[in-house]
Amino acid sequence: MTLKHASTLLAAAALTGGLLTAAPSAVASTGAGESVQAAVATPAVAARAQQPRKIKINGKQKGQRFYLVGRIKPAKRFSLVVQRKVCTSNTDCKKKYTKWKGFKTTRKGTFRVSIAGPTGRAKRVYYRVYAPAGKRYAPAMSDKSIYVYKF
């Protein structure tokens, strides 16, 4: 490799925005008995960072029905999961959230999901929205949880 080729490689990497790491120097011969030392640049193997997402939710009531409405940013059609936990007491619930229902957002990133109130001995039911990780996006959780309770 001549010095000309090494500088072309460096210029190409700079134009494409590629990350470069310093490799051991390479010694090239010009053929006339002269040797030229040049650094060889190789693209770094960097893991592509996943983009974060934000999920905002609110609870709405229409008659005797309850809805979980919200929006995810960036706005795109995503598959999301509603998680819930059913508590038999009004306070100090130590249960864990479980997957309850899956749904898809609109192209604008909005959603509305019908949710159920407490049944049987349950006093409160908590809901939150979870977005699983994908190739491009990191996993995300809604900014708060919503609960429906019995009087």
mmCIF file of C-alpha atoms in Angstrom:
data_model
loop_
_atom_site.group_PDB
_atom_site.id
_atom_site.type_symbol
_atom_site.label_atom_id
_atom_site.label_comp_id
_atom_site.label_asym_id
_atom_site.label_seq_id
_atom_site.Cartn_x
_atom_site.Cartn_y
_atom_site.Cartn_z
ATOM 1 C CA MET A 1 0.000 0.000 0.000
ATOM 2 C CA THR A 2 1.383 3.362 -0.897
ATOM 3 C CA LEU A 3 0.929 6.593 0.957
ATOM 4 C CA LYS A 4 -1.465 7.748 -1.748
ATOM 5 C CA HIS A 5 -3.809 4.819 -1.083
ATOM 6 C CA ALA A 6 -3.706 5.336 2.676
ATOM 7 C CA SER A 7 -4.640 9.007 2.327
ATOM 8 C CA THR A 8 -7.484 8.086 -0.060
ATOM 9 C CA LEU A 9 -8.798 5.604 2.505
ATOM 10 C CA LEU A 10 -8.667 8.230 5.258
ATOM 11 C CA ALA A 11 -10.441 10.799 3.064
ATOM 12 C CA ALA A 12 -13.181 8.326 2.134
ATOM 13 C CA ALA A 13 -13.790 7.463 5.768
ATOM 14 C CA ALA A 14 -13.976 11.147 6.691
ATOM 15 C CA LEU A 15 -16.529 11.849 3.941
ATOM 16 C CA THR A 16 -18.816 8.989 4.948
ATOM 17 C CA GLY A 17 -18.672 9.879 8.633
ATOM 18 C CA GLY A 18 -17.268 6.459 9.517
ATOM 19 C CA LEU A 19 -15.537 5.911 12.809
ATOM 20 C CA LEU A 20 -11.879 5.154 12.483
ATOM 21 C CA THR A 21 -9.504 3.350 14.759
ATOM 22 C CA ALA A 22 -5.770 3.402 14.528
ATOM 23 C CA ALA A 23 -4.365 0.099 13.391
ATOM 24 C CA PRO A 24 -0.704 -0.809 13.518
ATOM 25 C CA SER A 25 1.333 1.047 10.950
ATOM 26 C CA ALA A 26 1.920 -0.640 7.642
ATOM 27 C CA VAL A 27 5.164 -0.395 5.767
ATOM 28 C CA ALA A 28 4.856 -0.200 1.994
ATOM 29 C CA SER A 29 7.529 -0.336 -0.607
ATOM 30 C CA THR A 30 7.604 2.012 -3.584
ATOM 31 C CA GLY A 31 9.534 -0.480 -5.635
ATOM 32 C CA ALA A 32 12.666 1.673 -5.849
ATOM 33 C CA GLY A 33 14.055 0.356 -2.596
ATOM 34 C CA GLU A 34 12.374 3.084 -0.562
ATOM 35 C CA SER A 35 9.839 2.200 2.092
ATOM 36 C CA VAL A 36 7.038 4.476 3.230
ATOM 37 C CA GLN A 37 5.311 4.035 6.565
ATOM 38 C CA ALA A 38 1.564 4.787 6.623
ATOM 39 C CA ALA A 39 -1.163 4.244 9.187
ATOM 40 C CA VAL A 40 -3.917 1.959 8.039
ATOM 41 C CA ALA A 41 -7.411 3.047 9.063
ATOM 42 C CA THR A 42 -10.178 0.547 9.688
ATOM 43 C CA PRO A 43 -13.808 1.267 10.495
ATOM 44 C CA ALA A 44 -14.617 0.702 14.143
ATOM 45 C CA VAL A 45 -17.164 -1.921 14.973
ATOM 46 C CA ALA A 46 -19.466 0.185 17.056
ATOM 47 C CA ALA A 47 -22.837 -1.065 18.225
ATOM 48 C CA ARG A 48 -25.630 1.030 16.819
ATOM 49 C CA ALA A 49 -27.265 2.932 19.637
ATOM 50 C CA GLN A 50 -30.987 2.334 19.993
ATOM 51 C CA GLN A 51 -33.218 5.395 19.958
ATOM 52 C CA PRO A 52 -35.305 6.127 23.062
ATOM 53 C CA ARG A 53 -39.111 6.387 22.979
ATOM 54 C CA LYS A 54 -41.527 8.297 25.202
ATOM 55 C CA ILE A 55 -44.994 7.018 26.075
ATOM 56 C CA LYS A 56 -47.586 9.301 27.662
ATOM 57 C CA ILE A 57 -50.893 7.867 28.892
ATOM 58 C CA ASN A 58 -54.135 9.073 30.488
ATOM 59 C CA GLY A 59 -57.274 7.362 31.701
ATOM 60 C CA LYS A 60 -60.673 8.289 30.267
ATOM 61 C CA GLN A 61 -64.169 7.236 31.255
ATOM 62 C CA LYS A 62 -67.106 7.221 28.862
ATOM 63 C CA GLY A 63 -70.265 6.003 30.566
ATOM 64 C CA GLN A 64 -69.402 2.735 32.290
ATOM 65 C CA ARG A 65 -66.382 2.060 30.062
ATOM 66 C CA PHE A 66 -62.765 2.912 30.815
ATOM 67 C CA TYR A 67 -60.106 3.663 28.236
ATOM 68 C CA LEU A 68 -56.357 4.018 28.262
ATOM 69 C CA VAL A 69 -55.455 6.744 25.747
ATOM 70 C CA GLY A 70 -52.048 8.050 24.886
ATOM 71 C CA ARG A 71 -49.274 8.733 22.443
ATOM 72 C CA ILE A 72 -45.811 7.389 21.680
ATOM 73 C CA LYS A 73 -42.971 9.458 20.272
ATOM 74 C CA PRO A 74 -41.476 9.180 17.719
ATOM 75 C CA ALA A 75 -44.838 8.878 15.969
ATOM 76 C CA LYS A 76 -44.959 5.599 14.088
ATOM 77 C CA ARG A 77 -46.990 2.409 13.987
ATOM 78 C CA PHE A 78 -45.700 0.288 16.883
ATOM 79 C CA SER A 79 -46.859 -2.864 18.638
ATOM 80 C CA LEU A 80 -47.323 -2.130 22.345
ATOM 81 C CA VAL A 81 -48.380 -4.148 25.377
ATOM 82 C CA VAL A 82 -50.721 -3.195 28.225
ATOM 83 C CA GLN A 83 -49.506 -4.545 31.552
ATOM 84 C CA ARG A 84 -51.744 -4.750 34.600
ATOM 85 C CA LYS A 85 -51.683 -5.759 38.241
ATOM 86 C CA VAL A 86 -54.779 -6.633 40.245
ATOM 87 C CA CYS A 87 -54.723 -5.619 43.917
ATOM 88 C CA THR A 88 -57.060 -6.747 46.683
ATOM 89 C CA SER A 89 -56.162 -3.775 48.871
ATOM 90 C CA ASN A 90 -56.448 -0.056 48.194
ATOM 91 C CA THR A 91 -52.873 0.708 49.222
ATOM 92 C CA ASP A 92 -49.493 -1.002 49.490
ATOM 93 C CA CYS A 93 -49.939 -3.439 46.601
ATOM 94 C CA LYS A 94 -46.854 -5.636 46.211
ATOM 95 C CA LYS A 95 -48.027 -7.614 43.182
ATOM 96 C CA LYS A 96 -46.130 -7.581 39.894
ATOM 97 C CA TYR A 97 -47.290 -6.321 36.518
ATOM 98 C CA THR A 98 -48.198 -9.011 33.973
ATOM 99 C CA LYS A 99 -48.841 -8.828 30.243
ATOM 100 C CA TRP A 100 -52.539 -8.294 29.701
ATOM 101 C CA LYS A 101 -53.288 -7.129 26.154
ATOM 102 C CA GLY A 102 -51.345 -6.303 22.987
ATOM 103 C CA PHE A 103 -52.318 -3.610 20.482
ATOM 104 C CA LYS A 104 -50.954 -1.392 17.703
ATOM 105 C CA THR A 105 -50.761 2.372 17.508
ATOM 106 C CA THR A 106 -51.928 4.498 14.588
ATOM 107 C CA ARG A 107 -49.481 5.977 12.080
ATOM 108 C CA LYS A 108 -49.502 9.146 14.193
ATOM 109 C CA GLY A 109 -48.446 7.157 17.267
ATOM 110 C CA THR A 110 -51.750 7.521 19.159
ATOM 111 C CA PHE A 111 -53.739 4.728 20.778
ATOM 112 C CA ARG A 112 -56.946 4.016 22.708
ATOM 113 C CA VAL A 113 -57.439 0.713 24.493
ATOM 114 C CA SER A 114 -60.521 -0.432 26.401
ATOM 115 C CA ILE A 115 -59.596 -1.515 29.941
ATOM 116 C CA ALA A 116 -61.513 -3.452 32.570
ATOM 117 C CA GLY A 117 -62.397 -2.398 36.082
ATOM 118 C CA PRO A 118 -61.866 -4.542 39.172
ATOM 119 C CA THR A 119 -63.905 -7.742 39.444
ATOM 120 C CA GLY A 120 -64.381 -10.195 42.287
ATOM 121 C CA ARG A 121 -62.373 -9.359 45.422
ATOM 122 C CA ALA A 122 -60.101 -6.901 43.618
ATOM 123 C CA LYS A 123 -60.200 -3.311 44.882
ATOM 124 C CA ARG A 124 -57.850 -1.693 42.343
ATOM 125 C CA VAL A 125 -56.461 -2.571 38.929
ATOM 126 C CA TYR A 126 -53.311 -0.753 37.773
ATOM 127 C CA TYR A 127 -52.399 -0.360 34.085
ATOM 128 C CA ARG A 128 -49.275 0.782 32.265
ATOM 129 C CA VAL A 129 -48.000 0.554 28.672
ATOM 130 C CA TYR A 130 -44.767 -1.155 27.659
ATOM 131 C CA ALA A 131 -42.965 -0.963 24.307
ATOM 132 C CA PRO A 132 -40.635 -3.921 23.751
ATOM 133 C CA ALA A 133 -37.197 -3.366 22.225
ATOM 134 C CA GLY A 134 -36.786 -3.581 18.479
ATOM 135 C CA LYS A 135 -33.894 -3.404 16.053
ATOM 136 C CA ARG A 136 -33.930 0.383 16.067
ATOM 137 C CA TYR A 137 -35.621 1.353 19.340
ATOM 138 C CA ALA A 138 -34.865 0.757 23.004
ATOM 139 C CA PRO A 139 -37.580 -0.650 25.295
ATOM 140 C CA ALA A 140 -39.826 1.974 26.887
ATOM 141 C CA MET A 141 -42.372 2.246 29.695
ATOM 142 C CA SER A 142 -45.233 4.725 30.069
ATOM 143 C CA ASP A 143 -44.563 7.830 32.148
ATOM 144 C CA LYS A 144 -47.127 6.807 34.788
ATOM 145 C CA SER A 145 -49.617 4.089 35.649
ATOM 146 C CA ILE A 146 -53.408 4.423 35.693
ATOM 147 C CA TYR A 147 -55.695 2.650 38.138
ATOM 148 C CA VAL A 148 -59.409 1.889 38.299
ATOM 149 C CA TYR A 149 -60.921 1.254 41.737
ATOM 150 C CA LYS A 150 -64.113 0.157 43.463
ATOM 151 C CA PHE A 151 -65.922 2.377 45.930
#
